[in-house]
Short mmCIF file of C-alpha atoms in Angstrom, two decimals:
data_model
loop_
_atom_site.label_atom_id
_atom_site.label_comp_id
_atom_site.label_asym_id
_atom_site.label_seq_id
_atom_site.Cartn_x
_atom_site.Cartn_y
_atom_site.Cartn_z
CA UNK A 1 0.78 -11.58 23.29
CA UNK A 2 0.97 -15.05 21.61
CA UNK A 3 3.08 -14.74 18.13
CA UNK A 4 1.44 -15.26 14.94
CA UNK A 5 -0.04 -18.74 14.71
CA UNK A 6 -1.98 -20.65 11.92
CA UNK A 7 -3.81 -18.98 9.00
CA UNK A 8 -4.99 -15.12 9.31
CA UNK A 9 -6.01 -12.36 7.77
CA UNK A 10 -4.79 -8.87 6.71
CA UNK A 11 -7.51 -6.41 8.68
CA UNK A 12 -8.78 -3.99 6.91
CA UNK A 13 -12.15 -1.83 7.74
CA UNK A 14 -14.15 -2.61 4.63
CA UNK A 15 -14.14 -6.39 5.62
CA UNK A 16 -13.57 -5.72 9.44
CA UNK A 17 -17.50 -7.61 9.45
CA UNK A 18 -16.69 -10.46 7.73
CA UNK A 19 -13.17 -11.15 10.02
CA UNK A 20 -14.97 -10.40 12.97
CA UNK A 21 -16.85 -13.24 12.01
CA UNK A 22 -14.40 -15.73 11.28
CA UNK A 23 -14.48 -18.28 14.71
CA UNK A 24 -11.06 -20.02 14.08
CA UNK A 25 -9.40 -16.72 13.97
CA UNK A 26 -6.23 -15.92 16.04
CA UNK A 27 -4.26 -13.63 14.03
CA UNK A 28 -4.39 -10.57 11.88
CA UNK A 29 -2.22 -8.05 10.59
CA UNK A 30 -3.33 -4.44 10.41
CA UNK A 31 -1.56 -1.38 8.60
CA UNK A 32 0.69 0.54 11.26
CA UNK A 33 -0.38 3.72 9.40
CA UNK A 34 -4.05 3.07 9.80
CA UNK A 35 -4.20 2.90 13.26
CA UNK A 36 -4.42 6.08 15.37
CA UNK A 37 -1.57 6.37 18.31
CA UNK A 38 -4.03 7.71 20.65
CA UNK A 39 -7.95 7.74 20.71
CA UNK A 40 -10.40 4.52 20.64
CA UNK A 41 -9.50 1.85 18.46
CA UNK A 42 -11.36 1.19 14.91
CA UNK A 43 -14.04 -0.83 16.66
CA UNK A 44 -13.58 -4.16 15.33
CA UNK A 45 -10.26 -4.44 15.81
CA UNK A 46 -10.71 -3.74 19.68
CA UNK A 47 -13.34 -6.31 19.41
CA UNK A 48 -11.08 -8.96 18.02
CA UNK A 49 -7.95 -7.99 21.20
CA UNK A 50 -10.96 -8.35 23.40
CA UNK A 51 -10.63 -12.23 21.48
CA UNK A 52 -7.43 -12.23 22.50
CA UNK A 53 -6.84 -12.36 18.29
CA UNK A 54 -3.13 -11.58 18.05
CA UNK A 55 -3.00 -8.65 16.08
CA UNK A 56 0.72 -7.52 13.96
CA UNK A 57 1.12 -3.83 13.07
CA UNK A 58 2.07 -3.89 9.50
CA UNK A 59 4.06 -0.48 8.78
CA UNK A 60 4.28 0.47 5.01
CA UNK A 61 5.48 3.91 4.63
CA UNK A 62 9.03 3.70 7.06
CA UNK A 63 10.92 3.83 4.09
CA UNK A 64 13.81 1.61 6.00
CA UNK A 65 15.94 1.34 2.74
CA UNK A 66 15.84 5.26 2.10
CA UNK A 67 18.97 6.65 2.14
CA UNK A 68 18.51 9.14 4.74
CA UNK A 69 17.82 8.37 7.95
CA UNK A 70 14.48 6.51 9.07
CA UNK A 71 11.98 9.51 10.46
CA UNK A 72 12.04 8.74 14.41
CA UNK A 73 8.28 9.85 14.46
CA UNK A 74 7.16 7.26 12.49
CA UNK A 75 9.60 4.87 14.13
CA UNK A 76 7.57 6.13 17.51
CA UNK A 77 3.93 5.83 15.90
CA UNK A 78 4.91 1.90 14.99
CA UNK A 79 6.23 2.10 18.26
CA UNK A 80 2.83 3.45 20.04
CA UNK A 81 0.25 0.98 18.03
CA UNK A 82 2.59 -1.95 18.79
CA UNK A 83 2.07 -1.40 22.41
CA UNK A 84 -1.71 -0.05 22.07
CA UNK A 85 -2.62 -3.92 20.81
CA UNK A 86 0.07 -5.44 22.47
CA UNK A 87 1.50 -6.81 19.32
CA UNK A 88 4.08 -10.05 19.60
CA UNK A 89 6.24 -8.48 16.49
CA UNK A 90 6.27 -5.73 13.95
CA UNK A 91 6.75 -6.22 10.00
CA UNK A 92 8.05 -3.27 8.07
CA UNK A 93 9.49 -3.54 3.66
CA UNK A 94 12.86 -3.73 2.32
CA UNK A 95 12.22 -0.69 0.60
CA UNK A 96 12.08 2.94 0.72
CA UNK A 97 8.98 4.95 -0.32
CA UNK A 98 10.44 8.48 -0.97
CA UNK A 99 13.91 9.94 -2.02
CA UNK A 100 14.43 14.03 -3.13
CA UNK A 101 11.61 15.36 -0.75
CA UNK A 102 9.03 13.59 -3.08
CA UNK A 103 6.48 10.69 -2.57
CA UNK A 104 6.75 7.35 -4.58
CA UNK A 105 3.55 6.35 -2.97
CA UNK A 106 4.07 2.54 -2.94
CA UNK A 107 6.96 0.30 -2.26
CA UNK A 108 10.25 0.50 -4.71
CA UNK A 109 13.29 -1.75 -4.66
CA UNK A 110 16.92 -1.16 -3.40
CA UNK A 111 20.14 -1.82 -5.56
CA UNK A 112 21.44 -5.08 -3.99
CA UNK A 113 24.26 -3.39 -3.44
CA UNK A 114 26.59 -3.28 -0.35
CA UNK A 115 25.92 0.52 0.12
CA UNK A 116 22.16 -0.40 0.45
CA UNK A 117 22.60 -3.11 3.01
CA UNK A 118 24.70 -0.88 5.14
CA UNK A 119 21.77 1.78 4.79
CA UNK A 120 19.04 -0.68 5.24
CA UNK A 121 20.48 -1.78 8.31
CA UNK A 122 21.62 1.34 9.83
CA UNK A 123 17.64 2.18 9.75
CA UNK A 124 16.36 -1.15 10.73
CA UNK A 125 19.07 -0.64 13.95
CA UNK A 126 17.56 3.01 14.61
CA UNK A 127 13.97 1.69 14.76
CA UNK A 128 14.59 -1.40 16.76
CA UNK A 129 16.32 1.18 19.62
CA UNK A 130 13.19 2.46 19.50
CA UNK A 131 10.83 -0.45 19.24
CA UNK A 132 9.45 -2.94 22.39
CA UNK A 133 8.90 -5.81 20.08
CA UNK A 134 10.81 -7.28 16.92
CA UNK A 135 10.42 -6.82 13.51
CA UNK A 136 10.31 -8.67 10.95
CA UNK A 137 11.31 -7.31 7.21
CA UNK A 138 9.46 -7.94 4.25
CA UNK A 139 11.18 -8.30 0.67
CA UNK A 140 9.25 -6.82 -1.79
CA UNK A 141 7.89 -7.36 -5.34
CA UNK A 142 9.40 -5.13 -8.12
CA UNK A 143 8.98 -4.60 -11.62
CA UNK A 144 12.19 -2.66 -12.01
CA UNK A 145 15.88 -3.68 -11.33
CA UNK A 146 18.83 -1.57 -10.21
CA UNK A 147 21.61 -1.59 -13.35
CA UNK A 148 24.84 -2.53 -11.06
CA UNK A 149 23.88 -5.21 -8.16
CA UNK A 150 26.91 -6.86 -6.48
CA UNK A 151 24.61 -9.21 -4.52
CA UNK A 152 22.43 -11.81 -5.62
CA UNK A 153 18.45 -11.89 -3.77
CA UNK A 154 19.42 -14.27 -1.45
CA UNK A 155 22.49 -12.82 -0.65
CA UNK A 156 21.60 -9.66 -0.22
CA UNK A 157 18.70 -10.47 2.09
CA UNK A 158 20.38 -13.18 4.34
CA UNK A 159 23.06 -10.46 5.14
CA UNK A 160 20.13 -8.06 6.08
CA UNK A 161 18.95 -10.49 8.27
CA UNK A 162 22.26 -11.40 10.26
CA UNK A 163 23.32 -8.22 10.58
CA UNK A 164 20.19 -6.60 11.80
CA UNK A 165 18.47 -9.75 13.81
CA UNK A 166 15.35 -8.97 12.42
CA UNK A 167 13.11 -11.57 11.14
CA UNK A 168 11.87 -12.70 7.83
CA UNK A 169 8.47 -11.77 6.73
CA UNK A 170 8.19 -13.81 3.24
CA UNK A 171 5.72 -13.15 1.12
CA UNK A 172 5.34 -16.13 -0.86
CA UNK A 173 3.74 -13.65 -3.78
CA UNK A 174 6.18 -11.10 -4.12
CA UNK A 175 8.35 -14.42 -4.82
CA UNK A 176 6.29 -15.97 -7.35
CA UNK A 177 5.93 -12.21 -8.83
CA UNK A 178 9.60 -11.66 -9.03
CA UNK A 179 10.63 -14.72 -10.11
CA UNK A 180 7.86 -14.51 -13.01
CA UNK A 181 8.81 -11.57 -14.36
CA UNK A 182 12.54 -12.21 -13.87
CA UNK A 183 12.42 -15.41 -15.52
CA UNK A 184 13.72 -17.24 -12.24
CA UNK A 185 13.45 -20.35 -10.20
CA UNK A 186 11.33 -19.92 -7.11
CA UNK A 187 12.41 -22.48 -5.64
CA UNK A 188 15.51 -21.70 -6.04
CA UNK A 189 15.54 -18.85 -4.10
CA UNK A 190 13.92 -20.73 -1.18
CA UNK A 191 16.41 -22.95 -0.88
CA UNK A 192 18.85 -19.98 -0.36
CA UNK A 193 16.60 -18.38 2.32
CA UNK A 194 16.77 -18.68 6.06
CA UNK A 195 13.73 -20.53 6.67
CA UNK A 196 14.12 -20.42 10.42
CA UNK A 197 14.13 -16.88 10.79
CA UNK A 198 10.38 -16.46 9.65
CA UNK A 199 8.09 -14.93 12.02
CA UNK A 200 5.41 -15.17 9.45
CA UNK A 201 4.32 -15.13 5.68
CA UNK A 202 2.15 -13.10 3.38
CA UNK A 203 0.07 -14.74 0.68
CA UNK A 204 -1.63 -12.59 -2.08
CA UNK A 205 -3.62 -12.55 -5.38
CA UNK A 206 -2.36 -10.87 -8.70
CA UNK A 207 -2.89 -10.70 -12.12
CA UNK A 208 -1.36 -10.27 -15.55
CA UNK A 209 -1.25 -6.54 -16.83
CA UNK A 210 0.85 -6.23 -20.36
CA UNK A 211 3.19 -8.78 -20.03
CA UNK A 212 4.20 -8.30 -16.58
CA UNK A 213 2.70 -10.17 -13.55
CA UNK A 214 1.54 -7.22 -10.77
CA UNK A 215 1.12 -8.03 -7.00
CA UNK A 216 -2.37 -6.32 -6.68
CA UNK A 217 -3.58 -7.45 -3.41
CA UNK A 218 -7.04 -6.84 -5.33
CA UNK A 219 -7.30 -10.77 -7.42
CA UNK A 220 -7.91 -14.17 -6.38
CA UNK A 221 -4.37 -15.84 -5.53
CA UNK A 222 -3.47 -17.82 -8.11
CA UNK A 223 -2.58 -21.57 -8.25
CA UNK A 224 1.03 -20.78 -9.00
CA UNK A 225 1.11 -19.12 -5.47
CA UNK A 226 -0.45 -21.44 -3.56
CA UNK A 227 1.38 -24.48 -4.81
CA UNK A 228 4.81 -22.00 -3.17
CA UNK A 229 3.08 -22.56 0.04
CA UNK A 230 3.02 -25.58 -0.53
CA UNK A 231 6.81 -26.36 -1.61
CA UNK A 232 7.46 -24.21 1.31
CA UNK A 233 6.01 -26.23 3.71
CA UNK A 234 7.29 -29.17 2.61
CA UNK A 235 10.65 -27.40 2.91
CA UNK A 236 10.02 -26.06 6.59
CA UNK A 237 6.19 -24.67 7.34
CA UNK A 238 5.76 -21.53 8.63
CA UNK A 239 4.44 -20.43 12.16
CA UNK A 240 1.89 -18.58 10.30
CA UNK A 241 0.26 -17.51 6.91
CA UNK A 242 -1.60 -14.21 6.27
CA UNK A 243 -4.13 -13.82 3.36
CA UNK A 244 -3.51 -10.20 1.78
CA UNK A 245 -6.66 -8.50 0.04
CA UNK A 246 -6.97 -4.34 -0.29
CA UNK A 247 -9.44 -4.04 -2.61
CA UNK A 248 -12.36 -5.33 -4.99
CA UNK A 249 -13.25 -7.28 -2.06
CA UNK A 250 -14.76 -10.76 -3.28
CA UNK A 251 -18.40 -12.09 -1.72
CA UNK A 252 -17.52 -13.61 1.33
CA UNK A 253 -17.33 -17.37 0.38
CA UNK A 254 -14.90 -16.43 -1.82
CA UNK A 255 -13.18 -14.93 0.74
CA UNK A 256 -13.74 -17.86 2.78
CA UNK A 257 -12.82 -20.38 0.21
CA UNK A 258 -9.32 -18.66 0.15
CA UNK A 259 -8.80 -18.80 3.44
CA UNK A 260 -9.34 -22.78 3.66
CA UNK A 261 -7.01 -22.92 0.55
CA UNK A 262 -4.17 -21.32 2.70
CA UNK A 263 -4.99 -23.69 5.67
CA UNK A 264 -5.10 -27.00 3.34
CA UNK A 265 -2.23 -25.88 1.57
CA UNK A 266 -0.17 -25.69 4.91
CA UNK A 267 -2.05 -27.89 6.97
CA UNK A 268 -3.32 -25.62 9.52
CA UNK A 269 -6.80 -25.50 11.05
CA UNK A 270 -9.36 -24.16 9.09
CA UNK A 271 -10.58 -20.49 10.63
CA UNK A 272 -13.56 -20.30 8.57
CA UNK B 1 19.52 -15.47 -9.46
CA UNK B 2 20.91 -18.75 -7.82
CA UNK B 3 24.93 -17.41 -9.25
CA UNK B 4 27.38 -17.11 -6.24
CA UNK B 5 29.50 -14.48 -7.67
CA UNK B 6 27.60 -11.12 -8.20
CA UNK B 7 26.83 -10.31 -11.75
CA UNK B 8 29.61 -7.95 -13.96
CA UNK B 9 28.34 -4.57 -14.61
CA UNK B 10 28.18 -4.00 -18.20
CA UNK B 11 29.91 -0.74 -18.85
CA UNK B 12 30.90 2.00 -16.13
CA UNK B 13 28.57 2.41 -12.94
CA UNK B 14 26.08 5.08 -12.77
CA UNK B 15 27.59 8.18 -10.69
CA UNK B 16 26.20 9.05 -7.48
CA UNK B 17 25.26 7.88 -4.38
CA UNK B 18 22.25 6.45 -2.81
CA UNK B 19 20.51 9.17 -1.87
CA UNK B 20 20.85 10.67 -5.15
CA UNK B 21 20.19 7.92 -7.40
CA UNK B 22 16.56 6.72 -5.08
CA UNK B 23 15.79 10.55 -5.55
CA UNK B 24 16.42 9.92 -9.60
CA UNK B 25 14.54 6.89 -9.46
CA UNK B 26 11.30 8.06 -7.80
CA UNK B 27 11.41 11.20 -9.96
CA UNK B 28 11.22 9.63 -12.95
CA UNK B 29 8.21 7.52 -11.36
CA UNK B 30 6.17 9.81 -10.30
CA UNK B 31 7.59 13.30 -11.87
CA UNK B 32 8.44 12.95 -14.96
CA UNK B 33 11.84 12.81 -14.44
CA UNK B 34 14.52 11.84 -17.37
CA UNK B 35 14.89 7.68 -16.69
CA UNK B 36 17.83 7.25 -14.38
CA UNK B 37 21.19 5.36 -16.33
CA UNK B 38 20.93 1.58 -16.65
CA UNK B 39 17.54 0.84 -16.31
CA UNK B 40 15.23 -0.77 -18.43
CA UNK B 41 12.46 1.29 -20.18
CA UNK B 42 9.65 -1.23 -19.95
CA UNK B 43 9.99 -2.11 -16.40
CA UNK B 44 10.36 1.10 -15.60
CA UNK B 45 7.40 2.08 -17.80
CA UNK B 46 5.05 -0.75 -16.15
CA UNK B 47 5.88 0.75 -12.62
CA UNK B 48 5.19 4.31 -13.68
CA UNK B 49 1.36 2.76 -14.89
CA UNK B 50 0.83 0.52 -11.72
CA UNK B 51 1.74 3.49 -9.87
CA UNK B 52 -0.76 5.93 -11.19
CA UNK B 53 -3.87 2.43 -11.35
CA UNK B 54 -2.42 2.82 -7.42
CA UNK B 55 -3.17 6.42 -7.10
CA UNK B 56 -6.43 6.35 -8.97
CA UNK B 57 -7.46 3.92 -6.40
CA UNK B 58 -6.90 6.03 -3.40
CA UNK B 59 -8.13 9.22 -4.80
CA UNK B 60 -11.27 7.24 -5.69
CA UNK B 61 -11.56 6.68 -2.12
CA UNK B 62 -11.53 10.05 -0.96
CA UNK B 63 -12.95 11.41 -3.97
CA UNK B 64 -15.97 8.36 -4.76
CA UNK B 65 -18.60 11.16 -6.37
CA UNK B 66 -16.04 12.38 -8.60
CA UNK B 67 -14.45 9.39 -9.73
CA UNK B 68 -18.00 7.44 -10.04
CA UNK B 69 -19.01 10.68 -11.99
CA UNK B 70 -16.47 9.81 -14.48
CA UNK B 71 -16.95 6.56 -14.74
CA UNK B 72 -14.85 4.23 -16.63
CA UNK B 73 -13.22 7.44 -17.76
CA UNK B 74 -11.89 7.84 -14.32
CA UNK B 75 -8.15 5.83 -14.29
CA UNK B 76 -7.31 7.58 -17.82
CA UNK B 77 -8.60 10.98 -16.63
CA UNK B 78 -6.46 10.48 -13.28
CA UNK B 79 -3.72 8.81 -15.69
CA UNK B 80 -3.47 11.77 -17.58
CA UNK B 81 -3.44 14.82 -14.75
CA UNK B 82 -1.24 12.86 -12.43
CA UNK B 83 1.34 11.37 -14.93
CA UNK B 84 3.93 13.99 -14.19
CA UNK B 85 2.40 15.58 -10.72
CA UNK B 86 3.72 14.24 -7.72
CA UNK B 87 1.13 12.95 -5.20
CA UNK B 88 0.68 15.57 -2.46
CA UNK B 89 -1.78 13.11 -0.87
CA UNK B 90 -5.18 11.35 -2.04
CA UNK B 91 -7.17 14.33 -0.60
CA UNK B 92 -5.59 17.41 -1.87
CA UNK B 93 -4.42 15.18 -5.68
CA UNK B 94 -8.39 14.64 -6.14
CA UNK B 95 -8.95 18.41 -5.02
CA UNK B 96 -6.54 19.84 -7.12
CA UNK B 97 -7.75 17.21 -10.63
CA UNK B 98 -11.68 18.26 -9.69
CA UNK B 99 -10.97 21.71 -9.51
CA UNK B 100 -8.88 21.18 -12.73
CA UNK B 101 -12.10 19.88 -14.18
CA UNK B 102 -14.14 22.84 -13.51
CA UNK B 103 -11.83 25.24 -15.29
CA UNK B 104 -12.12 22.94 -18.05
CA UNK B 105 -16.11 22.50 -18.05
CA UNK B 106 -14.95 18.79 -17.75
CA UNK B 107 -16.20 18.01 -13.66
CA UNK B 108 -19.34 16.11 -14.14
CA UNK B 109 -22.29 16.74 -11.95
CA UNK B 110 -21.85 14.21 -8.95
CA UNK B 111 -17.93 15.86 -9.22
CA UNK B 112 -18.95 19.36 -9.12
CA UNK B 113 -21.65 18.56 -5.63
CA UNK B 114 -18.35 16.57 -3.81
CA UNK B 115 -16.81 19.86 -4.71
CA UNK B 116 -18.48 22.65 -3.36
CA UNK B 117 -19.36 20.24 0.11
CA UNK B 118 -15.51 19.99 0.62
CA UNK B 119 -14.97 23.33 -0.55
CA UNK B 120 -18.01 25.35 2.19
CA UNK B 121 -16.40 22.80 4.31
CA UNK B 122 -12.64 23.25 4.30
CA UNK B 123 -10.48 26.20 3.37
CA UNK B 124 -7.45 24.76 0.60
CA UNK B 125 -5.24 27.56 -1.03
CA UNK B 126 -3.98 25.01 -3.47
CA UNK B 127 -0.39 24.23 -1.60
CA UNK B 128 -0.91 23.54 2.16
CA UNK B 129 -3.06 20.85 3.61
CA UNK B 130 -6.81 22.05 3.56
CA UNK B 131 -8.15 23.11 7.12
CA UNK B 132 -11.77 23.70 8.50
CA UNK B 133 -13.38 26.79 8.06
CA UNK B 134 -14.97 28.43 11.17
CA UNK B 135 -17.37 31.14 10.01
CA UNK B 136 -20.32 30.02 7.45
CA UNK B 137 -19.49 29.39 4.08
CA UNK B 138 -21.07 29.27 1.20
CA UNK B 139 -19.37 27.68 -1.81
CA UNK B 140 -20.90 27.36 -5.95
CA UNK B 141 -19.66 25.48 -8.50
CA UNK B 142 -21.36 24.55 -12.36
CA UNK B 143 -24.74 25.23 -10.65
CA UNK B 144 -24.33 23.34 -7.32
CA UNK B 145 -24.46 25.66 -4.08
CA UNK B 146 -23.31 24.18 -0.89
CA UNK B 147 -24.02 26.15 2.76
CA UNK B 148 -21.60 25.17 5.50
CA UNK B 149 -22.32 26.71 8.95
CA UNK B 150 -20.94 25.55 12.76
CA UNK B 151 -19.52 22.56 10.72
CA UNK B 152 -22.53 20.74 9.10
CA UNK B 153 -22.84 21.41 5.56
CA UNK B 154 -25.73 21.06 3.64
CA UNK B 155 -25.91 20.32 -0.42
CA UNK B 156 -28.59 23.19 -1.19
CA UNK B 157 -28.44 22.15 -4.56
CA UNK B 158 -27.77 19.66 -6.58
CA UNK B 159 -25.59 20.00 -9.94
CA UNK B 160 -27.80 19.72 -12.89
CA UNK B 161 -27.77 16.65 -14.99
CA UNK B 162 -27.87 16.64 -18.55
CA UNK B 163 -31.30 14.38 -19.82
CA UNK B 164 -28.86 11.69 -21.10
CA UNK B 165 -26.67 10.94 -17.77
CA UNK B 166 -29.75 10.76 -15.60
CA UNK B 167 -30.35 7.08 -16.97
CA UNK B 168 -26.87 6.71 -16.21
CA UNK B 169 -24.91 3.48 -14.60
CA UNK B 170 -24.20 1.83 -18.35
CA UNK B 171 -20.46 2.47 -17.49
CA UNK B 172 -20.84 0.39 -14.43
CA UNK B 173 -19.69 2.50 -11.62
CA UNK B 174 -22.09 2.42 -9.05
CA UNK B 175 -23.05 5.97 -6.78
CA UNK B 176 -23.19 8.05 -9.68
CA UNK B 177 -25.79 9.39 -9.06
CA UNK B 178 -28.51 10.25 -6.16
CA UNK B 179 -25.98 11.86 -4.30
CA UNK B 180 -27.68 15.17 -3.41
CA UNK B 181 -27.99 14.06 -0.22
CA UNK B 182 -24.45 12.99 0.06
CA UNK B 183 -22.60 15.09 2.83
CA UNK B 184 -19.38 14.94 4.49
CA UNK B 185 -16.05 13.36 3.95
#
């Protein structure tokens, strides 16, 4: 149960061949949701434990920044696949993923507002009563921005952080996403950030769709994302980066060749 | 972004709290709601597409005959039926749009086969989550006759094609076709 270290990958069954394959490999992420409490394993993820491959349980539907209160069974099944692969940490979204009894199906944004922290972190306290590892909390890339913030980003997300404990899970392409279709400074916001309360990072390809960049998970990461990692590092490097694809899966040098980006980018071994 | 005092509100705050306004919010997402006070329209308008490119996606994955069988056709046709219908998961939201399709004379061929498999398969009244059927079952759609019995289901026959899709694949979705002997989800 060794945390997150060096360059990984987010596990997924369509390329569970090509990760089982990778010989550097000591760390992968895999969606909470995906993984059955009880039952056998998907197969090559019990191969990779058997590796002793750290594997993070990625939750994306907890909806921790919904206004009602975080459901305690999906709390439990985060819970249950933490402990089934004997997971160092937990990640989870500052976001919520329903409201009104009805299904946004992806990840929206929360007003920066100090009625949303207090939520957020009344929900983020509920799980981690109910959690045997930490968690770390993800901000997220959105197109849309609440009307009436009375925080800024960083702000708004360092308080999160204090008041809950929780780690920070940046991913360095939600920032180049927001600040891109904000009109910000990056690395502006990284210099605001709590660098030392990382427990990993996300990296992740997108493309341009009418005027707006979108963080598909589904394109090659673009330059403008890797040369974040980059000023990151050289601003305090990370214990670990994780390459994010879920979809249109690309040959596997491709694949590969991404990979060794992250690690030159951040200096890490190579896994390929 | 980088300002240390929080940005003035222009004008009066919308009403309501949290709860309410996240409820507003995803409504106008994903069920055609009115757009909640305050917000842009083209942001909001870009999420509402990314959303339903999202939701194509998964259906496709549960649904791969009938979303091949349309072809590139297939995020506009999802676009369309889902704009203003929440999701009530990929598997029932590709049930509901294929059987949609039928009424309409619109499923094509590979659509209409994934259709009656599921349907000798699995009993789904339309609102609650579809669940296995446990006598024999027979189930016809646009030609295509599916047999279920002790669980295994068998594609008795296949849709038929029209001449001019059998040299299909020119949209470039693979699978179209050949799947007579496609079974199971």
């Amino acid at each position: 149960m060794t945390g997150p270290y060096g360059v990984g990958i987010g596990w997924r069954p369509e390329i569970a061949g090509f990760v089982a394959e990778l010989p550097g490999l000591r760390f992968v992420e895999v969606v909470a949701e995906s993984v059955p409490a009880t039952g056998p394993l998907p197969p090559g993820l019990a191969q990779l434990r058997e590796r002793a491959v750290t594997v993070v349980p990625h939750g994306v539907r907890l909806s921790l920044g919904g206004a009602e209160p975080v459901e305690p069974a999906r709390v439990a099944h985060l819970a249950a696949v933490a402990q089934r692969v004997d997971a160092p940490l937990v990640s989870e979204h500052i976001a919520f993923v329903r409201a009104g009894g009805l299904e946004a199906g992806h990840l929206l944004p929360l007003p920066r507002s100090r009625e949303a922290v207090d939520a957020v972190c009344a929900n983020v306290a509920r799980a981690q009563a109910d959690l045997p590892v930490p968690i770390a909390l993800e901000p997220i890339a959105a197109l849309v921005d609440w009307p009436d913030d009375e925080l800024d980003e960083a702000d708004f997300l360092t308080e999160i952080l204090d008041r809950t404990g929780a780690l920070l899970l940046l991913d360095v392409a939600n920032l180049h996403a927001n600040a891109r279709n904000r009109g910000t400074d990056p690395l502006a916001l990284l210099d605001r950030l709590p660098l030392d309360r990382v427990g990993y990072v996300h990296v992740a390809g997108g493309a341009e769709h009418s005027g707006f960049y979108h963080d598909t998970h589904t394109d090659p990461v673009p330059p403008a994302v890797l040369e974040l990692v980059g000023a990151l590092c050289a601003r305090r490097r990370p214990p670990a980066l994780l390459l994010e694809r879920d979809g249109d899966y690309p040959p596997a040098a491709q694949l590969r060749a991404e990979l060794d980006a992250l690690a030159a980018a951040a200096n890490f071994p190579p896994v390929t | 972004m980088t300002g240390a005092s929080p940005p003035a509100g222009n004008g009066p705050l919308p009403a309501g709290g949290l709860a309410q306004r996240q409820a507003e919010l995803v409504a106008a997402l994903v069920a055609g709601g009115p757009p909640p006070a305050g917000f842009a329209p083209a942001p909001l308008a870009a999420t509402r597409a990314a959303l339903l490119r999202k939701r194509a996606g998964e259906v496709a994955r549960h649904w791969p005959l009938l979303a091949a069988g349309l072809g590139a056709g297939w995020p506009s046709t999802f676009a369309g039926w889902a704009a203003n219908r929440p999701t009530v998961g990929s598997l029932r939201d590709g049930w509901d749009l294929a059987r949609a399709l039928r009424e309409q004379g619109a499923l094509p061929p590979a659509g209409v086969e994934e259709l009656v498999v599921r349907e000798s398969r699995l009993r789904y009244d339309g609102r609650s989550a579809p669940r296995p059927r446990r006598l024999p079952a027979v189930a016809r759609a646009g030609g295509a006759v599916a047999v279920q019995i002790a669980g295994r289901v068998r594609l008795l026959r296949p849709a038929p094609r029209p001449p001019a899709a059998r040299s299909a694949g020119g949209d470039g979705v693979p699978d179209a076709a050949g799947s007579a002997a496609w079974i199971s989800d």
